GROMACS .gro file of C-alpha atoms in nm:
model
  491
    1UNK     CA    1  -3.578   0.241  -0.311
    2UNK     CA    2  -3.950   0.184  -0.413
    3UNK     CA    3  -4.234   0.205  -0.195
    4UNK     CA    4  -4.276  -0.173  -0.186
    5UNK     CA    5  -3.914  -0.204  -0.028
    6UNK     CA    6  -4.042  -0.072   0.314
    7UNK     CA    7  -4.243  -0.385   0.365
    8UNK     CA    8  -3.934  -0.602   0.341
    9UNK     CA    9  -3.786  -0.730   0.668
   10UNK     CA   10  -3.467  -0.533   0.637
   11UNK     CA   11  -3.424  -0.411   0.989
   12UNK     CA   12  -3.309  -0.631   1.283
   13UNK     CA   13  -3.640  -0.647   1.476
   14UNK     CA   14  -3.833  -0.754   1.180
   15UNK     CA   15  -3.582  -1.018   1.084
   16UNK     CA   16  -3.573  -1.145   1.452
   17UNK     CA   17  -3.938  -1.171   1.462
   18UNK     CA   18  -3.973  -1.355   1.132
   19UNK     CA   19  -3.683  -1.608   1.225
   20UNK     CA   20  -3.827  -1.654   1.583
   21UNK     CA   21  -3.569  -1.712   1.866
   22UNK     CA   22  -3.316  -1.923   1.686
   23UNK     CA   23  -2.962  -1.815   1.724
   24UNK     CA   24  -2.799  -1.697   1.366
   25UNK     CA   25  -2.493  -1.470   1.296
   26UNK     CA   26  -2.656  -1.113   1.326
   27UNK     CA   27  -2.353  -0.915   1.198
   28UNK     CA   28  -2.475  -0.676   0.950
   29UNK     CA   29  -2.755  -0.920   0.864
   30UNK     CA   30  -3.000  -0.689   0.699
   31UNK     CA   31  -2.716  -0.551   0.482
   32UNK     CA   32  -2.583  -0.885   0.387
   33UNK     CA   33  -2.932  -1.000   0.263
   34UNK     CA   34  -2.999  -0.689   0.047
   35UNK     CA   35  -3.101  -0.709  -0.308
   36UNK     CA   36  -2.866  -0.461  -0.459
   37UNK     CA   37  -2.531  -0.338  -0.372
   38UNK     CA   38  -2.656   0.033  -0.313
   39UNK     CA   39  -2.917  -0.117  -0.086
   40UNK     CA   40  -2.641  -0.310   0.117
   41UNK     CA   41  -2.454   0.024   0.173
   42UNK     CA   42  -2.763   0.196   0.295
   43UNK     CA   43  -2.839  -0.057   0.550
   44UNK     CA   44  -2.493  -0.094   0.701
   45UNK     CA   45  -2.529  -0.026   1.092
   46UNK     CA   46  -2.250   0.093   1.303
   47UNK     CA   47  -2.399  -0.072   1.637
   48UNK     CA   48  -2.399  -0.416   1.453
   49UNK     CA   49  -2.269  -0.684   1.699
   50UNK     CA   50  -1.958  -0.877   1.565
   51UNK     CA   51  -1.989  -1.230   1.466
   52UNK     CA   52  -1.929  -1.554   1.698
   53UNK     CA   53  -1.722  -1.740   1.459
   54UNK     CA   54  -1.414  -1.618   1.278
   55UNK     CA   55  -1.427  -1.693   0.898
   56UNK     CA   56  -1.036  -1.637   0.829
   57UNK     CA   57  -0.749  -1.848   0.975
   58UNK     CA   58  -0.447  -1.703   1.176
   59UNK     CA   59  -0.093  -1.795   1.042
   60UNK     CA   60   0.178  -1.735   1.301
   61UNK     CA   61   0.540  -1.733   1.261
   62UNK     CA   62   0.716  -1.941   1.516
   63UNK     CA   63   1.045  -1.777   1.634
   64UNK     CA   64   1.284  -1.799   1.947
   65UNK     CA   65   1.031  -1.595   2.146
   66UNK     CA   66   0.742  -1.837   2.073
   67UNK     CA   67   0.888  -2.174   2.043
   68UNK     CA   68   0.834  -2.289   2.402
   69UNK     CA   69   0.542  -2.540   2.443
   70UNK     CA   70   0.387  -2.317   2.703
   71UNK     CA   71   0.394  -2.001   2.459
   72UNK     CA   72   0.263  -2.220   2.184
   73UNK     CA   73  -0.022  -2.335   2.411
   74UNK     CA   74  -0.118  -1.976   2.463
   75UNK     CA   75  -0.111  -1.906   2.100
   76UNK     CA   76  -0.342  -2.208   2.013
   77UNK     CA   77  -0.573  -2.068   2.278
   78UNK     CA   78  -0.564  -1.722   2.149
   79UNK     CA   79  -0.672  -1.876   1.788
   80UNK     CA   80  -0.347  -1.980   1.602
   81UNK     CA   81  -0.459  -2.205   1.317
   82UNK     CA   82  -0.138  -2.263   1.107
   83UNK     CA   83   0.216  -2.223   1.262
   84UNK     CA   84   0.473  -2.123   1.002
   85UNK     CA   85   0.842  -2.202   1.014
   86UNK     CA   86   1.076  -1.962   0.819
   87UNK     CA   87   1.354  -2.187   0.672
   88UNK     CA   88   1.549  -1.857   0.564
   89UNK     CA   89   1.672  -1.876   0.923
   90UNK     CA   90   1.755  -2.157   1.177
   91UNK     CA   91   1.893  -2.505   1.131
   92UNK     CA   92   1.699  -2.841   1.084
   93UNK     CA   93   1.776  -2.914   1.449
   94UNK     CA   94   1.610  -2.596   1.548
   95UNK     CA   95   1.291  -2.631   1.338
   96UNK     CA   96   1.274  -2.999   1.435
   97UNK     CA   97   1.232  -2.888   1.788
   98UNK     CA   98   0.976  -2.627   1.714
   99UNK     CA   99   0.772  -2.893   1.516
  100UNK     CA  100   0.782  -3.140   1.823
  101UNK     CA  101   0.687  -2.845   2.049
  102UNK     CA  102   0.398  -2.756   1.842
  103UNK     CA  103   0.269  -3.106   1.833
  104UNK     CA  104   0.307  -3.155   2.206
  105UNK     CA  105   0.126  -2.825   2.263
  106UNK     CA  106  -0.159  -2.921   2.012
  107UNK     CA  107  -0.189  -3.280   2.167
  108UNK     CA  108  -0.220  -3.113   2.525
  109UNK     CA  109  -0.564  -3.018   2.429
  110UNK     CA  110  -0.658  -3.377   2.298
  111UNK     CA  111  -0.760  -3.505   2.631
  112UNK     CA  112  -1.113  -3.344   2.583
  113UNK     CA  113  -1.223  -3.397   2.197
  114UNK     CA  114  -1.459  -3.082   2.217
  115UNK     CA  115  -1.152  -2.854   2.290
  116UNK     CA  116  -0.912  -3.020   2.061
  117UNK     CA  117  -0.783  -2.751   1.810
  118UNK     CA  118  -0.575  -2.905   1.505
  119UNK     CA  119  -0.294  -2.674   1.411
  120UNK     CA  120  -0.126  -2.710   1.077
  121UNK     CA  121   0.260  -2.690   1.019
  122UNK     CA  122   0.383  -2.476   0.727
  123UNK     CA  123   0.731  -2.483   0.591
  124UNK     CA  124   0.830  -2.149   0.434
  125UNK     CA  125   1.121  -2.199   0.195
  126UNK     CA  126   1.407  -1.961   0.156
  127UNK     CA  127   1.357  -1.968  -0.228
  128UNK     CA  128   1.601  -1.831  -0.492
  129UNK     CA  129   1.732  -1.502  -0.402
  130UNK     CA  130   2.036  -1.258  -0.467
  131UNK     CA  131   2.259  -1.112  -0.203
  132UNK     CA  132   2.560  -0.873  -0.183
  133UNK     CA  133   2.911  -0.982  -0.066
  134UNK     CA  134   3.102  -0.930   0.245
  135UNK     CA  135   3.196  -0.596   0.333
  136UNK     CA  136   3.583  -0.548   0.329
  137UNK     CA  137   3.732  -0.590   0.669
  138UNK     CA  138   3.482  -0.837   0.821
  139UNK     CA  139   3.127  -0.952   0.825
  140UNK     CA  140   3.027  -0.696   1.110
  141UNK     CA  141   3.162  -0.387   0.892
  142UNK     CA  142   2.949  -0.149   0.692
  143UNK     CA  143   2.990   0.119   0.458
  144UNK     CA  144   2.788   0.433   0.353
  145UNK     CA  145   2.668   0.456  -0.004
  146UNK     CA  146   2.604   0.846  -0.050
  147UNK     CA  147   2.329   0.965  -0.254
  148UNK     CA  148   2.446   1.082  -0.604
  149UNK     CA  149   2.762   0.887  -0.591
  150UNK     CA  150   2.872   0.633  -0.870
  151UNK     CA  151   2.993   0.278  -0.809
  152UNK     CA  152   3.030  -0.055  -0.971
  153UNK     CA  153   2.811  -0.352  -0.920
  154UNK     CA  154   3.019  -0.657  -1.018
  155UNK     CA  155   2.953  -1.048  -1.024
  156UNK     CA  156   3.351  -1.115  -1.047
  157UNK     CA  157   3.422  -1.347  -0.764
  158UNK     CA  158   3.747  -1.172  -0.674
  159UNK     CA  159   3.536  -0.895  -0.508
  160UNK     CA  160   3.298  -1.153  -0.289
  161UNK     CA  161   3.459  -1.040   0.031
  162UNK     CA  162   3.587  -0.702  -0.077
  163UNK     CA  163   3.279  -0.485  -0.097
  164UNK     CA  164   3.314  -0.114  -0.032
  165UNK     CA  165   3.166   0.224  -0.115
  166UNK     CA  166   3.316   0.201  -0.481
  167UNK     CA  167   3.250  -0.179  -0.567
  168UNK     CA  168   2.963  -0.414  -0.463
  169UNK     CA  169   2.976  -0.770  -0.541
  170UNK     CA  170   2.654  -0.961  -0.619
  171UNK     CA  171   2.602  -1.352  -0.621
  172UNK     CA  172   2.402  -1.353  -0.962
  173UNK     CA  173   2.611  -1.406  -1.257
  174UNK     CA  174   2.358  -1.292  -1.514
  175UNK     CA  175   2.294  -0.967  -1.347
  176UNK     CA  176   2.427  -0.739  -1.628
  177UNK     CA  177   2.235  -0.942  -1.881
  178UNK     CA  178   1.882  -0.912  -1.720
  179UNK     CA  179   1.896  -0.544  -1.599
  180UNK     CA  180   1.856  -0.235  -1.834
  181UNK     CA  181   2.016   0.103  -1.839
  182UNK     CA  182   1.746   0.318  -1.646
  183UNK     CA  183   1.658   0.027  -1.440
  184UNK     CA  184   1.693   0.000  -1.062
  185UNK     CA  185   1.865  -0.239  -0.815
  186UNK     CA  186   1.722  -0.235  -0.481
  187UNK     CA  187   1.926  -0.349  -0.181
  188UNK     CA  188   1.800  -0.428   0.175
  189UNK     CA  189   1.432  -0.435   0.127
  190UNK     CA  190   1.449  -0.139  -0.088
  191UNK     CA  191   1.612   0.084   0.167
  192UNK     CA  192   1.906   0.140  -0.080
  193UNK     CA  193   1.831   0.243  -0.440
  194UNK     CA  194   2.082   0.223  -0.742
  195UNK     CA  195   1.988   0.350  -1.080
  196UNK     CA  196   2.170   0.155  -1.358
  197UNK     CA  197   2.362   0.392  -1.594
  198UNK     CA  198   2.601   0.156  -1.802
  199UNK     CA  199   2.617  -0.210  -1.857
  200UNK     CA  200   2.956  -0.394  -1.891
  201UNK     CA  201   3.011  -0.786  -1.955
  202UNK     CA  202   3.042  -0.856  -1.580
  203UNK     CA  203   2.943  -0.538  -1.410
  204UNK     CA  204   2.726  -0.232  -1.451
  205UNK     CA  205   2.798   0.128  -1.331
  206UNK     CA  206   2.515   0.253  -1.105
  207UNK     CA  207   2.434   0.592  -0.938
  208UNK     CA  208   2.315   0.575  -0.578
  209UNK     CA  209   1.961   0.704  -0.586
  210UNK     CA  210   1.869   0.642  -0.217
  211UNK     CA  211   2.178   0.610   0.014
  212UNK     CA  212   2.245   0.456   0.333
  213UNK     CA  213   2.469   0.224   0.540
  214UNK     CA  214   2.522  -0.119   0.365
  215UNK     CA  215   2.597  -0.435   0.573
  216UNK     CA  216   2.723  -0.785   0.448
  217UNK     CA  217   2.498  -1.021   0.269
  218UNK     CA  218   2.195  -0.809   0.217
  219UNK     CA  219   1.909  -0.918  -0.012
  220UNK     CA  220   1.877  -0.781  -0.368
  221UNK     CA  221   1.576  -0.722  -0.572
  222UNK     CA  222   1.569  -0.648  -0.953
  223UNK     CA  223   1.220  -0.508  -1.010
  224UNK     CA  224   1.098  -0.581  -1.377
  225UNK     CA  225   1.379  -0.803  -1.484
  226UNK     CA  226   1.343  -1.161  -1.565
  227UNK     CA  227   1.558  -1.336  -1.321
  228UNK     CA  228   1.651  -1.697  -1.445
  229UNK     CA  229   1.770  -1.842  -1.115
  230UNK     CA  230   1.663  -2.201  -1.049
  231UNK     CA  231   1.339  -2.252  -0.861
  232UNK     CA  232   1.508  -2.462  -0.591
  233UNK     CA  233   1.832  -2.416  -0.445
  234UNK     CA  234   2.004  -2.717  -0.298
  235UNK     CA  235   1.928  -2.579   0.039
  236UNK     CA  236   1.557  -2.557  -0.039
  237UNK     CA  237   1.571  -2.911  -0.156
  238UNK     CA  238   1.722  -3.029   0.167
  239UNK     CA  239   1.470  -2.831   0.362
  240UNK     CA  240   1.164  -2.986   0.157
  241UNK     CA  241   1.320  -3.329   0.215
  242UNK     CA  242   1.336  -3.242   0.581
  243UNK     CA  243   0.981  -3.131   0.568
  244UNK     CA  244   0.847  -3.454   0.427
  245UNK     CA  245   1.036  -3.649   0.698
  246UNK     CA  246   0.877  -3.430   0.959
  247UNK     CA  247   0.521  -3.456   0.816
  248UNK     CA  248   0.451  -3.081   0.764
  249UNK     CA  249   0.105  -3.013   0.620
  250UNK     CA  250   0.183  -2.718   0.403
  251UNK     CA  251   0.469  -2.557   0.209
  252UNK     CA  252   0.483  -2.179   0.140
  253UNK     CA  253   0.685  -2.160  -0.190
  254UNK     CA  254   0.876  -1.843  -0.201
  255UNK     CA  255   0.938  -1.652  -0.508
  256UNK     CA  256   0.736  -1.855  -0.745
  257UNK     CA  257   0.756  -1.721  -1.129
  258UNK     CA  258   0.594  -1.977  -1.325
  259UNK     CA  259   0.400  -2.318  -1.320
  260UNK     CA  260   0.717  -2.516  -1.360
  261UNK     CA  261   0.856  -2.377  -1.035
  262UNK     CA  262   0.563  -2.554  -0.846
  263UNK     CA  263   0.622  -2.876  -1.047
  264UNK     CA  264   0.979  -2.868  -0.926
  265UNK     CA  265   0.870  -2.853  -0.572
  266UNK     CA  266   0.606  -3.143  -0.623
  267UNK     CA  267   0.903  -3.340  -0.768
  268UNK     CA  268   1.117  -3.294  -0.471
  269UNK     CA  269   0.830  -3.386  -0.233
  270UNK     CA  270   0.773  -3.699  -0.412
  271UNK     CA  271   0.535  -3.975  -0.327
  272UNK     CA  272   0.583  -3.934   0.049
  273UNK     CA  273   0.492  -3.570   0.040
  274UNK     CA  274   0.195  -3.595  -0.211
  275UNK     CA  275  -0.044  -3.479   0.031
  276UNK     CA  276   0.115  -3.171   0.143
  277UNK     CA  277  -0.038  -2.869   0.016
  278UNK     CA  278   0.180  -2.596  -0.189
  279UNK     CA  279   0.083  -2.239  -0.141
  280UNK     CA  280   0.273  -2.031  -0.394
  281UNK     CA  281   0.395  -1.704  -0.286
  282UNK     CA  282   0.370  -1.421  -0.527
  283UNK     CA  283   0.663  -1.163  -0.477
  284UNK     CA  284   0.768  -1.042  -0.812
  285UNK     CA  285   0.636  -0.899  -1.143
  286UNK     CA  286   0.690  -1.217  -1.341
  287UNK     CA  287   0.462  -1.400  -1.092
  288UNK     CA  288   0.199  -1.144  -1.125
  289UNK     CA  289   0.201  -1.169  -1.511
  290UNK     CA  290   0.193  -1.551  -1.510
  291UNK     CA  291  -0.052  -1.580  -1.239
  292UNK     CA  292  -0.303  -1.795  -1.400
  293UNK     CA  293  -0.049  -2.087  -1.476
  294UNK     CA  294   0.073  -2.068  -1.129
  295UNK     CA  295  -0.280  -2.073  -0.976
  296UNK     CA  296  -0.354  -2.389  -1.176
  297UNK     CA  297  -0.058  -2.573  -1.063
  298UNK     CA  298  -0.068  -2.464  -0.683
  299UNK     CA  299  -0.313  -2.556  -0.404
  300UNK     CA  300  -0.341  -2.197  -0.306
  301UNK     CA  301  -0.174  -1.856  -0.322
  302UNK     CA  302   0.000  -1.616  -0.082
  303UNK     CA  303  -0.012  -1.237  -0.190
  304UNK     CA  304   0.333  -1.113  -0.033
  305UNK     CA  305   0.233  -0.759  -0.031
  306UNK     CA  306   0.577  -0.647   0.131
  307UNK     CA  307   0.812  -0.800  -0.131
  308UNK     CA  308   0.566  -0.728  -0.404
  309UNK     CA  309   0.582  -0.351  -0.317
  310UNK     CA  310   0.960  -0.364  -0.395
  311UNK     CA  311   0.918  -0.536  -0.717
  312UNK     CA  312   0.629  -0.346  -0.860
  313UNK     CA  313   0.530   0.035  -0.788
  314UNK     CA  314   0.390   0.037  -0.445
  315UNK     CA  315   0.055   0.224  -0.576
  316UNK     CA  316  -0.009  -0.083  -0.793
  317UNK     CA  317   0.026  -0.345  -0.530
  318UNK     CA  318  -0.365  -0.312  -0.447
  319UNK     CA  319  -0.441  -0.369  -0.814
  320UNK     CA  320  -0.248  -0.686  -0.808
  321UNK     CA  321  -0.387  -0.791  -0.484
  322UNK     CA  322  -0.740  -0.746  -0.602
  323UNK     CA  323  -0.679  -0.929  -0.917
  324UNK     CA  324  -0.516  -1.236  -0.736
  325UNK     CA  325  -0.769  -1.264  -0.463
  326UNK     CA  326  -1.045  -1.247  -0.726
  327UNK     CA  327  -0.913  -1.513  -0.948
  328UNK     CA  328  -0.840  -1.729  -0.642
  329UNK     CA  329  -1.216  -1.697  -0.538
  330UNK     CA  330  -1.327  -1.784  -0.884
  331UNK     CA  331  -1.129  -2.097  -0.896
  332UNK     CA  332  -1.216  -2.196  -0.529
  333UNK     CA  333  -0.869  -2.203  -0.412
  334UNK     CA  334  -0.732  -2.058  -0.079
  335UNK     CA  335  -0.553  -1.728  -0.079
  336UNK     CA  336  -0.360  -1.579   0.202
  337UNK     CA  337  -0.291  -1.193   0.198
  338UNK     CA  338   0.019  -1.119   0.404
  339UNK     CA  339   0.145  -0.798   0.562
  340UNK     CA  340  -0.047  -0.493   0.715
  341UNK     CA  341  -0.407  -0.598   0.661
  342UNK     CA  342  -0.695  -0.372   0.783
  343UNK     CA  343  -0.894  -0.557   1.043
  344UNK     CA  344  -1.206  -0.388   0.951
  345UNK     CA  345  -1.187  -0.529   0.594
  346UNK     CA  346  -1.464  -0.813   0.648
  347UNK     CA  347  -1.689  -0.612   0.886
  348UNK     CA  348  -1.943  -0.573   0.622
  349UNK     CA  349  -1.951  -0.872   0.378
  350UNK     CA  350  -2.226  -0.859   0.116
  351UNK     CA  351  -2.279  -1.239   0.113
  352UNK     CA  352  -2.590  -1.264  -0.122
  353UNK     CA  353  -2.390  -1.072  -0.390
  354UNK     CA  354  -2.074  -1.288  -0.353
  355UNK     CA  355  -2.265  -1.610  -0.367
  356UNK     CA  356  -2.471  -1.521  -0.694
  357UNK     CA  357  -2.165  -1.387  -0.857
  358UNK     CA  358  -1.945  -1.701  -0.782
  359UNK     CA  359  -2.242  -1.926  -0.871
  360UNK     CA  360  -2.278  -1.740  -1.216
  361UNK     CA  361  -1.893  -1.737  -1.284
  362UNK     CA  362  -1.872  -2.115  -1.221
  363UNK     CA  363  -1.928  -2.352  -1.524
  364UNK     CA  364  -2.224  -2.583  -1.520
  365UNK     CA  365  -2.115  -2.895  -1.318
  366UNK     CA  366  -2.233  -3.257  -1.326
  367UNK     CA  367  -2.009  -3.316  -1.013
  368UNK     CA  368  -2.251  -3.439  -0.744
  369UNK     CA  369  -2.017  -3.283  -0.467
  370UNK     CA  370  -2.036  -2.935  -0.651
  371UNK     CA  371  -2.400  -2.932  -0.703
  372UNK     CA  372  -2.479  -3.049  -0.343
  373UNK     CA  373  -2.250  -2.781  -0.219
  374UNK     CA  374  -2.428  -2.502  -0.432
  375UNK     CA  375  -2.755  -2.621  -0.319
  376UNK     CA  376  -2.640  -2.638   0.058
  377UNK     CA  377  -2.512  -2.270   0.054
  378UNK     CA  378  -2.832  -2.145  -0.113
  379UNK     CA  379  -3.042  -2.325   0.141
  380UNK     CA  380  -2.833  -2.172   0.431
  381UNK     CA  381  -2.926  -1.827   0.295
  382UNK     CA  382  -3.282  -1.912   0.248
  383UNK     CA  383  -3.327  -2.042   0.614
  384UNK     CA  384  -3.076  -1.827   0.791
  385UNK     CA  385  -2.875  -2.129   0.899
  386UNK     CA  386  -2.640  -2.095   1.181
  387UNK     CA  387  -2.385  -2.360   1.034
  388UNK     CA  388  -2.335  -2.608   0.754
  389UNK     CA  389  -2.196  -2.939   0.906
  390UNK     CA  390  -2.013  -3.146   0.644
  391UNK     CA  391  -1.863  -3.494   0.689
  392UNK     CA  392  -1.551  -3.501   0.471
  393UNK     CA  393  -1.276  -3.763   0.410
  394UNK     CA  394  -1.033  -3.567   0.186
  395UNK     CA  395  -1.146  -3.218   0.278
  396UNK     CA  396  -1.280  -3.136  -0.084
  397UNK     CA  397  -1.643  -3.129   0.016
  398UNK     CA  398  -1.530  -2.836   0.289
  399UNK     CA  399  -1.321  -2.661   0.022
  400UNK     CA  400  -1.612  -2.646  -0.238
  401UNK     CA  401  -1.831  -2.506   0.033
  402UNK     CA  402  -1.604  -2.248   0.133
  403UNK     CA  403  -1.581  -2.138  -0.235
  404UNK     CA  404  -1.929  -2.003  -0.244
  405UNK     CA  405  -1.883  -1.795   0.062
  406UNK     CA  406  -2.179  -1.894   0.283
  407UNK     CA  407  -2.270  -1.665   0.567
  408UNK     CA  408  -2.299  -1.970   0.793
  409UNK     CA  409  -1.988  -2.132   0.953
  410UNK     CA  410  -1.888  -2.458   0.790
  411UNK     CA  411  -1.814  -2.719   1.067
  412UNK     CA  412  -1.614  -2.983   0.873
  413UNK     CA  413  -1.604  -3.326   1.072
  414UNK     CA  414  -1.320  -3.573   0.957
  415UNK     CA  415  -1.134  -3.857   1.075
  416UNK     CA  416  -0.801  -3.757   0.907
  417UNK     CA  417  -0.580  -3.553   1.130
  418UNK     CA  418  -0.398  -3.408   0.838
  419UNK     CA  419  -0.704  -3.308   0.650
  420UNK     CA  420  -0.829  -3.133   0.961
  421UNK     CA  421  -0.531  -2.931   0.978
  422UNK     CA  422  -0.520  -2.824   0.618
  423UNK     CA  423  -0.892  -2.724   0.606
  424UNK     CA  424  -0.770  -2.409   0.800
  425UNK     CA  425  -0.664  -2.293   0.449
  426UNK     CA  426  -1.040  -2.259   0.362
  427UNK     CA  427  -1.238  -1.964   0.452
  428UNK     CA  428  -1.508  -2.002   0.716
  429UNK     CA  429  -1.413  -2.366   0.797
  430UNK     CA  430  -1.392  -2.489   1.140
  431UNK     CA  431  -1.233  -2.840   1.152
  432UNK     CA  432  -1.355  -3.098   1.392
  433UNK     CA  433  -1.159  -3.434   1.467
  434UNK     CA  434  -1.376  -3.731   1.519
  435UNK     CA  435  -1.202  -4.034   1.691
  436UNK     CA  436  -1.489  -4.260   1.718
  437UNK     CA  437  -1.493  -4.617   1.601
  438UNK     CA  438  -1.659  -4.670   1.273
  439UNK     CA  439  -1.996  -4.823   1.287
  440UNK     CA  440  -2.110  -5.120   1.090
  441UNK     CA  441  -2.430  -4.939   0.986
  442UNK     CA  442  -2.347  -4.630   0.775
  443UNK     CA  443  -2.645  -4.426   0.885
  444UNK     CA  444  -2.556  -4.465   1.241
  445UNK     CA  445  -2.197  -4.379   1.167
  446UNK     CA  446  -2.315  -4.059   0.983
  447UNK     CA  447  -2.550  -3.956   1.268
  448UNK     CA  448  -2.280  -3.993   1.527
  449UNK     CA  449  -2.048  -3.752   1.351
  450UNK     CA  450  -2.318  -3.518   1.279
  451UNK     CA  451  -2.426  -3.499   1.629
  452UNK     CA  452  -2.074  -3.458   1.739
  453UNK     CA  453  -2.037  -3.164   1.499
  454UNK     CA  454  -2.359  -3.012   1.642
  455UNK     CA  455  -2.232  -3.060   1.996
  456UNK     CA  456  -1.887  -2.901   1.923
  457UNK     CA  457  -2.078  -2.597   1.777
  458UNK     CA  458  -2.282  -2.573   2.094
  459UNK     CA  459  -1.982  -2.595   2.309
  460UNK     CA  460  -1.782  -2.329   2.112
  461UNK     CA  461  -2.087  -2.083   2.116
  462UNK     CA  462  -2.146  -2.129   1.739
  463UNK     CA  463  -2.480  -2.298   1.782
  464UNK     CA  464  -2.792  -2.272   2.022
  465UNK     CA  465  -3.101  -2.464   2.066
  466UNK     CA  466  -3.343  -2.424   1.781
  467UNK     CA  467  -3.085  -2.309   1.534
  468UNK     CA  468  -3.122  -2.433   1.183
  469UNK     CA  469  -2.833  -2.628   1.032
  470UNK     CA  470  -2.752  -2.764   0.697
  471UNK     CA  471  -2.640  -3.126   0.690
  472UNK     CA  472  -2.400  -3.233   0.395
  473UNK     CA  473  -2.291  -3.592   0.392
  474UNK     CA  474  -2.213  -3.893   0.132
  475UNK     CA  475  -2.433  -4.195   0.070
  476UNK     CA  476  -2.148  -4.431   0.120
  477UNK     CA  477  -1.804  -4.440   0.297
  478UNK     CA  478  -1.489  -4.287   0.132
  479UNK     CA  479  -1.412  -3.970  -0.066
  480UNK     CA  480  -1.612  -3.866  -0.378
  481UNK     CA  481  -1.932  -3.938  -0.242
  482UNK     CA  482  -2.093  -3.633  -0.114
  483UNK     CA  483  -2.429  -3.605  -0.259
  484UNK     CA  484  -2.688  -3.576   0.028
  485UNK     CA  485  -2.804  -3.236   0.206
  486UNK     CA  486  -3.063  -3.214   0.459
  487UNK     CA  487  -3.178  -2.948   0.713
  488UNK     CA  488  -3.207  -2.998   1.078
  489UNK     CA  489  -3.292  -2.800   1.389
  490UNK     CA  490  -3.061  -2.803   1.679
  491UNK     CA  491  -3.233  -2.987   1.975
   0.00000   0.00000   0.00000
């Protein structure tokens, strides 16, 4: 660092003196505003206080232990943003009860608008899958597969209910055509590993590489194989139609391999489900290789680290993860990383570098909303804004602001309940529901919503008096007219 660098306000005392008494997010503030990455690393402080507002959303799977209204209320109070329903298990009646309970728990906070917390409901599809048959003697029986032994994997329906230590039936007719000699077949989330030794018309000879106890109807993975299963089973179609009837907000689409799989889901959702967001789950090698076309067709991505670690070598999962997250960030689309995430991962974000890189990678735009968002984020860095308050009809303005990773919290004020719930998919966005009547004078209507956003920020502890906030609004009602930015101080 040169001699002149010592005069820059890169310590907390100097920054606080320069900014006055205004409240702002102090976590690793000097490091986040560094000019170079090396300087950012040198300025990291182990005593830096954590931020007040959480930038990421929390997705919770709802099961029998968490289905009650009381438990759901506690989960919402603890920070749940998206409730995931796993349609690999449970009947439609069971999931309908879960959805009703989620909505009842959410509405119980609606009596006080300042404490209302919109919760999105996500339907996680079962997806195309391969399973073993029934063990001979009954569904509760099991057999031991001994390491080093040889057996037959068959697709002959005659063995559907006669699996034993010599023959295992699998419900994928083309299995002998898509695996290769020397390839592997994983059973039960990789606990059992079979090495393919010989291919036959309706079966293959395998050697048990990693043995264990095999039960009935266990899942099968074929790493590296191009599986030609249909994107949607009949059960998936019924589940999606049920989701449309129930008014879910998000679909987590399992085992997506190509853009056509996403198109098939949109077709089933139809006109009634056109506003449902589709988050494609990348869980196999083909999905990674065709990621760009999947990303373009989807509303967002889920990196399913657990399943991906079976389909590709475990030591390469982090490479695939970094690639997918990076491309989602560049495209400005939500990305969820699932399974075993270090909670320290975002404790030292280099915001300035992120913004500059994302702006550089983004093509020049004449879209007023995009240009306004870039200006708002840049202004938020210049004045150390505590928040960016955006009025949004469709949620697009909030999503674009999120794309450029501002350090400031994005408070998105909307009248649309589904938009409020779906904004949980975007990083750093805090949705606020405005139930006030529309005013005849547009400027008055805007001011009321902005003041409500500020009041919400104060109640939640995000904003204090004399804070600087950036206001982003449109010049007229409706979606697609966001083009006004102004700077305001919290009274």
